[in-house]
PDB file of N, CA and C in Angstrom:
ATOM      1  N   UNK A 126      60.604 183.807  41.636  1.00 46.00           N
ATOM      2  CA  UNK A 126      62.040 183.935  41.720  1.00 46.00           C
ATOM      3  C   UNK A 126      62.551 184.708  40.502  1.00 46.00           C
ATOM      4  N   UNK A 127      63.474 185.639  40.736  1.00 52.00           N
ATOM      5  CA  UNK A 127      63.998 186.456  39.652  1.00 52.00           C
ATOM      6  C   UNK A 127      65.132 185.736  38.941  1.00 52.00           C
ATOM      7  N   UNK A 128      65.212 185.973  37.657  1.00 51.00           N
ATOM      8  CA  UNK A 128      66.300 185.420  36.867  1.00 51.00           C
ATOM      9  C   UNK A 128      67.446 186.421  36.877  1.00 51.00           C
ATOM     10  N   UNK A 129      68.489 186.100  37.612  1.00 52.00           N
ATOM     11  CA  UNK A 129      69.644 186.986  37.703  1.00 52.00           C
ATOM     12  C   UNK A 129      70.681 186.525  36.690  1.00 52.00           C
ATOM     13  N   UNK A 130      70.846 187.308  35.619  1.00 51.00           N
ATOM     14  CA  UNK A 130      71.760 186.890  34.553  1.00 51.00           C
ATOM     15  C   UNK A 130      73.222 186.948  34.987  1.00 51.00           C
ATOM     16  N   UNK A 131      73.531 187.716  36.013  1.00 53.00           N
ATOM     17  CA  UNK A 131      74.921 187.790  36.476  1.00 53.00           C
ATOM     18  C   UNK A 131      75.367 186.460  37.080  1.00 53.00           C
ATOM     19  N   UNK A 132      74.445 185.728  37.665  1.00 55.00           N
ATOM     20  CA  UNK A 132      74.811 184.443  38.255  1.00 55.00           C
ATOM     21  C   UNK A 132      75.051 183.387  37.186  1.00 55.00           C
ATOM     22  N   UNK A 133      74.458 183.556  36.021  1.00 56.00           N
ATOM     23  CA  UNK A 133      74.608 182.596  34.944  1.00 56.00           C
ATOM     24  C   UNK A 133      75.875 182.781  34.146  1.00 56.00           C
ATOM     25  N   UNK A 134      76.720 183.726  34.521  1.00 58.00           N
ATOM     26  CA  UNK A 134      77.975 183.933  33.826  1.00 58.00           C
ATOM     27  C   UNK A 134      77.872 184.910  32.667  1.00 58.00           C
ATOM     28  N   UNK A 135      76.683 185.417  32.408  1.00 68.00           N
ATOM     29  CA  UNK A 135      76.531 186.395  31.337  1.00 68.00           C
ATOM     30  C   UNK A 135      76.813 187.780  31.896  1.00 68.00           C
ATOM     31  N   UNK A 136      77.406 188.597  31.059  1.00 71.00           N
ATOM     32  CA  UNK A 136      77.748 189.959  31.485  1.00 71.00           C
ATOM     33  C   UNK A 136      76.959 190.940  30.637  1.00 71.00           C
ATOM     34  N   UNK A 137      76.177 191.767  31.303  1.00 75.00           N
ATOM     35  CA  UNK A 137      75.442 192.792  30.585  1.00 75.00           C
ATOM     36  C   UNK A 137      76.250 194.082  30.637  1.00 75.00           C
ATOM     37  N   UNK A 138      76.443 194.728  29.488  1.00 76.00           N
ATOM     38  CA  UNK A 138      77.211 195.975  29.501  1.00 76.00           C
ATOM     39  C   UNK A 138      76.464 197.068  30.260  1.00 76.00           C
ATOM     40  N   UNK A 139      77.242 197.973  30.835  1.00 75.00           N
ATOM     41  CA  UNK A 139      76.661 199.093  31.554  1.00 75.00           C
ATOM     42  C   UNK A 139      75.981 200.040  30.574  1.00 75.00           C
ATOM     43  N   UNK A 140      74.962 200.718  31.021  1.00 88.00           N
ATOM     44  CA  UNK A 140      74.340 201.718  30.142  1.00 88.00           C
ATOM     45  C   UNK A 140      75.357 202.793  29.744  1.00 88.00           C
ATOM     46  N   UNK A 141      75.138 203.387  28.586  1.00 89.00           N
ATOM     47  CA  UNK A 141      76.081 204.381  28.054  1.00 89.00           C
ATOM     48  C   UNK A 141      76.292 205.546  29.006  1.00 89.00           C
ATOM     49  N   UNK A 142      75.250 205.972  29.696  1.00 88.00           N
ATOM     50  CA  UNK A 142      75.380 207.113  30.605  1.00 88.00           C
ATOM     51  C   UNK A 142      76.338 206.788  31.746  1.00 88.00           C
ATOM     52  N   UNK A 143      76.290 205.581  32.257  1.00 89.00           N
ATOM     53  CA  UNK A 143      77.193 205.185  33.348  1.00 89.00           C
ATOM     54  C   UNK A 143      78.619 205.064  32.822  1.00 89.00           C
ATOM     55  N   UNK A 144      78.779 204.515  31.613  1.00 89.00           N
ATOM     56  CA  UNK A 144      80.110 204.404  31.020  1.00 89.00           C
ATOM     57  C   UNK A 144      80.737 205.781  30.815  1.00 89.00           C
ATOM     58  N   UNK A 145      79.944 206.721  30.311  1.00 92.00           N
ATOM     59  CA  UNK A 145      80.455 208.077  30.095  1.00 92.00           C
ATOM     60  C   UNK A 145      80.825 208.740  31.414  1.00 92.00           C
ATOM     61  N   UNK A 146      80.002 208.529  32.429  1.00 92.00           N
ATOM     62  CA  UNK A 146      80.268 209.122  33.736  1.00 92.00           C
ATOM     63  C   UNK A 146      81.564 208.572  34.319  1.00 92.00           C
ATOM     64  N   UNK A 147      81.767 207.264  34.219  1.00 93.00           N
ATOM     65  CA  UNK A 147      83.004 206.662  34.715  1.00 93.00           C
ATOM     66  C   UNK A 147      84.213 207.190  33.959  1.00 93.00           C
ATOM     67  N   UNK A 148      84.071 207.325  32.642  1.00 94.00           N
ATOM     68  CA  UNK A 148      85.179 207.839  31.827  1.00 94.00           C
ATOM     69  C   UNK A 148      85.508 209.283  32.206  1.00 94.00           C
ATOM     70  N   UNK A 149      84.490 210.117  32.343  1.00 96.00           N
ATOM     71  CA  UNK A 149      84.721 211.504  32.737  1.00 96.00           C
ATOM     72  C   UNK A 149      85.355 211.605  34.120  1.00 96.00           C
ATOM     73  N   UNK A 150      84.944 210.730  35.036  1.00 96.00           N
ATOM     74  CA  UNK A 150      85.532 210.713  36.379  1.00 96.00           C
ATOM     75  C   UNK A 150      87.013 210.358  36.318  1.00 96.00           C
ATOM     76  N   UNK A 151      87.358 209.347  35.508  1.00 96.00           N
ATOM     77  CA  UNK A 151      88.769 208.961  35.369  1.00 96.00           C
ATOM     78  C   UNK A 151      89.599 210.096  34.783  1.00 96.00           C
ATOM     79  N   UNK A 152      89.056 210.742  33.756  1.00 96.00           N
ATOM     80  CA  UNK A 152      89.780 211.842  33.116  1.00 96.00           C
ATOM     81  C   UNK A 152      89.976 212.994  34.091  1.00 96.00           C
ATOM     82  N   UNK A 153      88.916 213.346  34.813  1.00 97.00           N
ATOM     83  CA  UNK A 153      89.017 214.448  35.783  1.00 97.00           C
ATOM     84  C   UNK A 153      90.009 214.103  36.889  1.00 97.00           C
ATOM     85  N   UNK A 154      89.977 212.869  37.380  1.00 97.00           N
ATOM     86  CA  UNK A 154      90.903 212.441  38.426  1.00 97.00           C
ATOM     87  C   UNK A 154      92.340 212.481  37.928  1.00 97.00           C
ATOM     88  N   UNK A 155      92.576 211.981  36.723  1.00 96.00           N
ATOM     89  CA  UNK A 155      93.925 211.965  36.165  1.00 96.00           C
ATOM     90  C   UNK A 155      94.509 213.354  36.000  1.00 96.00           C
ATOM     91  N   UNK A 156      93.730 214.267  35.421  1.00 96.00           N
ATOM     92  CA  UNK A 156      94.229 215.629  35.236  1.00 96.00           C
ATOM     93  C   UNK A 156      94.382 216.357  36.570  1.00 96.00           C
ATOM     94  N   UNK A 157      93.510 216.051  37.529  1.00 97.00           N
ATOM     95  CA  UNK A 157      93.647 216.652  38.858  1.00 97.00           C
ATOM     96  C   UNK A 157      94.949 216.209  39.514  1.00 97.00           C
ATOM     97  N   UNK A 158      95.273 214.919  39.404  1.00 96.00           N
ATOM     98  CA  UNK A 158      96.532 214.430  39.967  1.00 96.00           C
ATOM     99  C   UNK A 158      97.729 215.071  39.282  1.00 96.00           C
ATOM    100  N   UNK A 159      97.657 215.250  37.966  1.00 95.00           N
ATOM    101  CA  UNK A 159      98.743 215.932  37.262  1.00 95.00           C
ATOM    102  C   UNK A 159      98.878 217.376  37.743  1.00 95.00           C
ATOM    103  N   UNK A 160      97.747 218.049  37.889  1.00 96.00           N
ATOM    104  CA  UNK A 160      97.770 219.453  38.325  1.00 96.00           C
ATOM    105  C   UNK A 160      98.279 219.594  39.751  1.00 96.00           C
ATOM    106  N   UNK A 161      97.994 218.634  40.599  1.00 96.00           N
ATOM    107  CA  UNK A 161      98.488 218.673  41.985  1.00 96.00           C
ATOM    108  C   UNK A 161      99.970 218.296  42.034  1.00 96.00           C
ATOM    109  N   UNK A 162     100.372 217.343  41.185  1.00 95.00           N
ATOM    110  CA  UNK A 162     101.760 216.872  41.204  1.00 95.00           C
ATOM    111  C   UNK A 162     102.756 217.863  40.651  1.00 95.00           C
ATOM    112  N   UNK A 163     102.345 218.668  39.671  1.00 94.00           N
ATOM    113  CA  UNK A 163     103.279 219.615  39.047  1.00 94.00           C
ATOM    114  C   UNK A 163     103.860 220.608  40.051  1.00 94.00           C
ATOM    115  N   UNK A 164     103.065 221.278  40.883  1.00 96.00           N
ATOM    116  CA  UNK A 164     103.673 222.194  41.853  1.00 96.00           C
ATOM    117  C   UNK A 164     104.492 221.471  42.924  1.00 96.00           C
ATOM    118  N   UNK A 165     104.168 220.191  43.147  1.00 95.00           N
ATOM    119  CA  UNK A 165     104.922 219.445  44.155  1.00 95.00           C
ATOM    120  C   UNK A 165     106.338 219.118  43.702  1.00 95.00           C
ATOM    121  N   UNK A 166     106.661 219.395  42.432  1.00 93.00           N
ATOM    122  CA  UNK A 166     108.038 219.198  41.996  1.00 93.00           C
ATOM    123  C   UNK A 166     108.969 220.219  42.643  1.00 93.00           C
ATOM    124  N   UNK A 167     108.444 221.398  42.946  1.00 94.00           N
ATOM    125  CA  UNK A 167     109.259 222.429  43.599  1.00 94.00           C
ATOM    126  C   UNK A 167     108.836 222.668  45.048  1.00 94.00           C
ATOM    127  N   UNK A 168     107.635 222.261  45.391  1.00 93.00           N
ATOM    128  CA  UNK A 168     107.146 222.376  46.769  1.00 93.00           C
ATOM    129  C   UNK A 168     107.301 221.034  47.465  1.00 93.00           C
ATOM    130  N   UNK A 169     107.212 221.011  48.787  1.00 92.00           N
ATOM    131  CA  UNK A 169     107.305 219.725  49.489  1.00 92.00           C
ATOM    132  C   UNK A 169     106.146 218.805  49.112  1.00 92.00           C
ATOM    133  N   UNK A 170     106.485 217.582  48.842  1.00 91.00           N
ATOM    134  CA  UNK A 170     105.464 216.591  48.513  1.00 91.00           C
ATOM    135  C   UNK A 170     105.964 215.625  47.460  1.00 91.00           C
ATOM    136  N   UNK A 171     105.264 214.529  47.285  1.00 93.00           N
ATOM    137  CA  UNK A 171     105.668 213.499  46.315  1.00 93.00           C
ATOM    138  C   UNK A 171     105.216 213.848  44.898  1.00 93.00           C
ATOM    139  N   UNK A 172     105.881 214.815  44.284  1.00 91.00           N
ATOM    140  CA  UNK A 172     105.481 215.299  42.969  1.00 91.00           C
ATOM    141  C   UNK A 172     105.513 214.243  41.879  1.00 91.00           C
ATOM    142  N   UNK A 173     106.640 213.547  41.746  1.00 89.00           N
ATOM    143  CA  UNK A 173     106.764 212.540  40.685  1.00 89.00           C
ATOM    144  C   UNK A 173     105.792 211.386  40.901  1.00 89.00           C
ATOM    145  N   UNK A 174     105.589 211.014  42.152  1.00 92.00           N
ATOM    146  CA  UNK A 174     104.646 209.930  42.444  1.00 92.00           C
ATOM    147  C   UNK A 174     103.228 210.338  42.046  1.00 92.00           C
ATOM    148  N   UNK A 175     102.844 211.557  42.377  1.00 94.00           N
ATOM    149  CA  UNK A 175     101.507 212.040  42.047  1.00 94.00           C
ATOM    150  C   UNK A 175     101.325 212.158  40.537  1.00 94.00           C
ATOM    151  N   UNK A 176     102.337 212.641  39.855  1.00 92.00           N
ATOM    152  CA  UNK A 176     102.274 212.730  38.391  1.00 92.00           C
ATOM    153  C   UNK A 176     102.183 211.329  37.790  1.00 92.00           C
ATOM    154  N   UNK A 177     102.950 210.398  38.326  1.00 90.00           N
ATOM    155  CA  UNK A 177     102.885 209.019  37.848  1.00 90.00           C
ATOM    156  C   UNK A 177     101.509 208.407  38.039  1.00 90.00           C
ATOM    157  N   UNK A 178     100.901 208.652  39.187  1.00 95.00           N
ATOM    158  CA  UNK A 178      99.552 208.132  39.429  1.00 95.00           C
ATOM    159  C   UNK A 178      98.546 208.760  38.467  1.00 95.00           C
ATOM    160  N   UNK A 179      98.708 210.051  38.218  1.00 95.00           N
ATOM    161  CA  UNK A 179      97.834 210.716  37.259  1.00 95.00           C
ATOM    162  C   UNK A 179      97.965 210.113  35.869  1.00 95.00           C
ATOM    163  N   UNK A 180      99.198 209.817  35.468  1.00 93.00           N
ATOM    164  CA  UNK A 180      99.411 209.195  34.160  1.00 93.00           C
ATOM    165  C   UNK A 180      98.856 207.776  34.101  1.00 93.00           C
ATOM    166  N   UNK A 181      98.944 207.056  35.207  1.00 94.00           N
ATOM    167  CA  UNK A 181      98.372 205.704  35.250  1.00 94.00           C
ATOM    168  C   UNK A 181      96.867 205.772  35.021  1.00 94.00           C
ATOM    169  N   UNK A 182      96.211 206.710  35.673  1.00 95.00           N
ATOM    170  CA  UNK A 182      94.761 206.862  35.514  1.00 95.00           C
ATOM    171  C   UNK A 182      94.427 207.291  34.086  1.00 95.00           C
ATOM    172  N   UNK A 183      95.162 208.265  33.556  1.00 95.00           N
ATOM    173  CA  UNK A 183      94.890 208.753  32.205  1.00 95.00           C
ATOM    174  C   UNK A 183      95.248 207.720  31.136  1.00 95.00           C
ATOM    175  N   UNK A 184      96.206 206.847  31.430  1.00 94.00           N
ATOM    176  CA  UNK A 184      96.618 205.827  30.457  1.00 94.00           C
ATOM    177  C   UNK A 184      95.511 204.826  30.177  1.00 94.00           C
ATOM    178  N   UNK A 185      94.529 204.737  31.071  1.00 93.00           N
ATOM    179  CA  UNK A 185      93.400 203.842  30.809  1.00 93.00           C
ATOM    180  C   UNK A 185      92.473 204.405  29.742  1.00 93.00           C
ATOM    181  N   UNK A 186      92.606 205.703  29.454  1.00 93.00           N
ATOM    182  CA  UNK A 186      91.712 206.356  28.500  1.00 93.00           C
ATOM    183  C   UNK A 186      92.429 206.932  27.269  1.00 93.00           C
ATOM    184  N   UNK A 187      93.707 207.313  27.419  1.00 94.00           N
ATOM    185  CA  UNK A 187      94.416 208.008  26.346  1.00 94.00           C
ATOM    186  C   UNK A 187      95.723 207.309  26.004  1.00 94.00           C
ATOM    187  N   UNK A 188      95.969 207.150  24.699  1.00 95.00           N
ATOM    188  CA  UNK A 188      97.203 206.511  24.244  1.00 95.00           C
ATOM    189  C   UNK A 188      98.414 207.401  24.520  1.00 95.00           C
ATOM    190  N   UNK A 189      98.266 208.738  24.432  1.00 94.00           N
ATOM    191  CA  UNK A 189      99.402 209.626  24.687  1.00 94.00           C
ATOM    192  C   UNK A 189      99.880 209.493  26.133  1.00 94.00           C
ATOM    193  N   UNK A 190      98.958 209.292  27.058  1.00 92.00           N
ATOM    194  CA  UNK A 190      99.347 209.129  28.458  1.00 92.00           C
ATOM    195  C   UNK A 190     100.067 207.800  28.655  1.00 92.00           C
ATOM    196  N   UNK A 191      99.629 206.777  27.944  1.00 93.00           N
ATOM    197  CA  UNK A 191     100.282 205.463  28.036  1.00 93.00           C
ATOM    198  C   UNK A 191     101.710 205.551  27.506  1.00 93.00           C
ATOM    199  N   UNK A 192     101.883 206.265  26.387  1.00 94.00           N
ATOM    200  CA  UNK A 192     103.229 206.421  25.816  1.00 94.00           C
ATOM    201  C   UNK A 192     104.138 207.218  26.755  1.00 94.00           C
ATOM    202  N   UNK A 193     103.600 208.295  27.330  1.00 92.00           N
ATOM    203  CA  UNK A 193     104.378 209.108  28.253  1.00 92.00           C
ATOM    204  C   UNK A 193     104.744 208.309  29.507  1.00 92.00           C
ATOM    205  N   UNK A 194     103.822 207.500  29.994  1.00 90.00           N
ATOM    206  CA  UNK A 194     104.089 206.660  31.155  1.00 90.00           C
ATOM    207  C   UNK A 194     105.178 205.638  30.843  1.00 90.00           C
ATOM    208  N   UNK A 195     105.130 205.046  29.665  1.00 92.00           N
ATOM    209  CA  UNK A 195     106.178 204.091  29.272  1.00 92.00           C
ATOM    210  C   UNK A 195     107.530 204.779  29.170  1.00 92.00           C
ATOM    211  N   UNK A 196     107.564 205.993  28.626  1.00 92.00           N
ATOM    212  CA  UNK A 196     108.816 206.739  28.529  1.00 92.00           C
ATOM    213  C   UNK A 196     109.348 207.066  29.920  1.00 92.00           C
ATOM    214  N   UNK A 197     108.464 207.442  30.827  1.00 89.00           N
ATOM    215  CA  UNK A 197     108.861 207.743  32.204  1.00 89.00           C
ATOM    216  C   UNK A 197     109.446 206.500  32.885  1.00 89.00           C
ATOM    217  N   UNK A 198     108.837 205.344  32.639  1.00 89.00           N
ATOM    218  CA  UNK A 198     109.366 204.090  33.202  1.00 89.00           C
ATOM    219  C   UNK A 198     110.760 203.791  32.655  1.00 89.00           C
ATOM    220  N   UNK A 199     110.916 203.959  31.334  1.00 92.00           N
ATOM    221  CA  UNK A 199     112.222 203.692  30.722  1.00 92.00           C
ATOM    222  C   UNK A 199     113.297 204.611  31.289  1.00 92.00           C
ATOM    223  N   UNK A 200     112.982 205.883  31.449  1.00 91.00           N
ATOM    224  CA  UNK A 200     113.950 206.835  31.998  1.00 91.00           C
ATOM    225  C   UNK A 200     114.283 206.499  33.454  1.00 91.00           C
ATOM    226  N   UNK A 201     113.281 206.053  34.200  1.00 88.00           N
ATOM    227  CA  UNK A 201     113.517 205.685  35.598  1.00 88.00           C
ATOM    228  C   UNK A 201     114.462 204.491  35.682  1.00 88.00           C
ATOM    229  N   UNK A 202     114.243 203.508  34.836  1.00 91.00           N
ATOM    230  CA  UNK A 202     115.120 202.329  34.821  1.00 91.00           C
ATOM    231  C   UNK A 202     116.531 202.721  34.401  1.00 91.00           C
ATOM    232  N   UNK A 203     116.633 203.599  33.401  1.00 92.00           N
ATOM    233  CA  UNK A 203     117.940 204.055  32.932  1.00 92.00           C
ATOM    234  C   UNK A 203     118.695 204.796  34.040  1.00 92.00           C
ATOM    235  N   UNK A 204     118.001 205.707  34.729  1.00 89.00           N
ATOM    236  CA  UNK A 204     118.629 206.440  35.832  1.00 89.00           C
ATOM    237  C   UNK A 204     119.026 205.512  36.973  1.00 89.00           C
ATOM    238  N   UNK A 205     118.185 204.513  37.221  1.00 88.00           N
ATOM    239  CA  UNK A 205     118.494 203.543  38.276  1.00 88.00           C
ATOM    240  C   UNK A 205     119.774 202.780  37.959  1.00 88.00           C
ATOM    241  N   UNK A 206     119.933 202.368  36.696  1.00 88.00           N
ATOM    242  CA  UNK A 206     121.138 201.638  36.291  1.00 88.00           C
ATOM    243  C   UNK A 206     122.374 202.524  36.388  1.00 88.00           C
ATOM    244  N   UNK A 207     122.243 203.778  35.939  1.00 86.00           N
ATOM    245  CA  UNK A 207     123.374 204.692  36.011  1.00 86.00           C
ATOM    246  C   UNK A 207     123.780 204.972  37.454  1.00 86.00           C
ATOM    247  N   UNK A 208     122.809 205.142  38.328  1.00 85.00           N
ATOM    248  CA  UNK A 208     123.105 205.411  39.733  1.00 85.00           C
ATOM    249  C   UNK A 208     123.755 204.202  40.393  1.00 85.00           C
ATOM    250  N   UNK A 209     123.307 203.006  40.058  1.00 83.00           N
ATOM    251  CA  UNK A 209     123.892 201.819  40.674  1.00 83.00           C
ATOM    252  C   UNK A 209     125.325 201.606  40.192  1.00 83.00           C
ATOM    253  N   UNK A 210     125.625 201.980  38.941  1.00 83.00           N
ATOM    254  CA  UNK A 210     126.992 201.859  38.441  1.00 83.00           C
ATOM    255  C   UNK A 210     127.917 202.852  39.134  1.00 83.00           C
ATOM    256  N   UNK A 211     127.421 204.062  39.359  1.00 80.00           N
ATOM    257  CA  UNK A 211     128.251 205.074  40.013  1.00 80.00           C
ATOM    258  C   UNK A 211     128.472 204.749  41.491  1.00 80.00           C
ATOM    259  N   UNK A 212     127.451 204.233  42.141  1.00 78.00           N
ATOM    260  CA  UNK A 212     127.579 203.939  43.566  1.00 78.00           C
ATOM    261  C   UNK A 212     128.198 202.567  43.829  1.00 78.00           C
ATOM    262  N   UNK A 213     128.168 201.721  42.821  1.00 72.00           N
ATOM    263  CA  UNK A 213     128.749 200.392  42.974  1.00 72.00           C
ATOM    264  C   UNK A 213     127.848 199.421  43.726  1.00 72.00           C
ATOM    265  N   UNK A 214     126.627 199.822  43.989  1.00 62.00           N
ATOM    266  CA  UNK A 214     125.678 198.957  44.686  1.00 62.00           C
ATOM    267  C   UNK A 214     124.356 198.988  43.944  1.00 62.00           C
ATOM    268  N   UNK A 215     123.655 197.868  43.902  1.00 61.00           N
ATOM    269  CA  UNK A 215     122.360 197.868  43.219  1.00 61.00           C
ATOM    270  C   UNK A 215     121.338 198.703  43.983  1.00 61.00           C
ATOM    271  N   UNK A 216     120.545 199.430  43.201  1.00 60.00           N
ATOM    272  CA  UNK A 216     119.474 200.241  43.771  1.00 60.00           C
ATOM    273  C   UNK A 216     118.162 199.637  43.301  1.00 60.00           C
ATOM    274  N   UNK A 217     117.255 199.373  44.214  1.00 62.00           N
ATOM    275  CA  UNK A 217     115.966 198.796  43.862  1.00 62.00           C
ATOM    276  C   UNK A 217     114.894 199.816  44.152  1.00 62.00           C
ATOM    277  N   UNK A 218     114.413 200.499  43.090  1.00 56.00           N
ATOM    278  CA  UNK A 218     113.350 201.497  43.245  1.00 56.00           C
ATOM    279  C   UNK A 218     111.971 200.898  43.022  1.00 56.00           C
ATOM    280  N   UNK A 219     111.914 199.621  42.659  1.00 57.00           N
ATOM    281  CA  UNK A 219     110.631 198.983  42.449  1.00 57.00           C
ATOM    282  C   UNK A 219     110.012 199.301  41.093  1.00 57.00           C
ATOM    283  N   UNK A 220     110.766 199.858  40.174  1.00 53.00           N
ATOM    284  CA  UNK A 220     110.222 200.239  38.862  1.00 53.00           C
ATOM    285  C   UNK A 220     110.724 199.320  37.767  1.00 53.00           C
ATOM    286  N   UNK A 221     111.373 198.249  38.106  1.00 51.00           N
ATOM    287  CA  UNK A 221     111.992 197.386  37.097  1.00 51.00           C
ATOM    288  C   UNK A 221     110.969 196.544  36.348  1.00 51.00           C
ATOM    289  N   UNK A 222     109.729 196.523  36.756  1.00 51.00           N
ATOM    290  CA  UNK A 222     108.717 195.707  36.071  1.00 51.00           C
ATOM    291  C   UNK A 222     108.208 196.370  34.858  1.00 51.00           C
TER     292      UNK A 222
END
């Protein structure tokens, strides 16, 4: 019978090559989403959503992306409050968290 350390609650770290590969995949995916989202700001498509998803992916690896994502959230909440005051009705964009 094999001794499976995962069943015993111990966690073995992934080999460095797998960790690097996962990190490179996340970085490539994040920048790809940013590159796809940028033209969608003027072309048909969910540009801001795609850019936001790209920043979410990049925020797992880079502090600058995390800061930019936080700033984007703050601006979204600010715009939501301003729009609800002008319209006189609450607007729920789902970004209040």
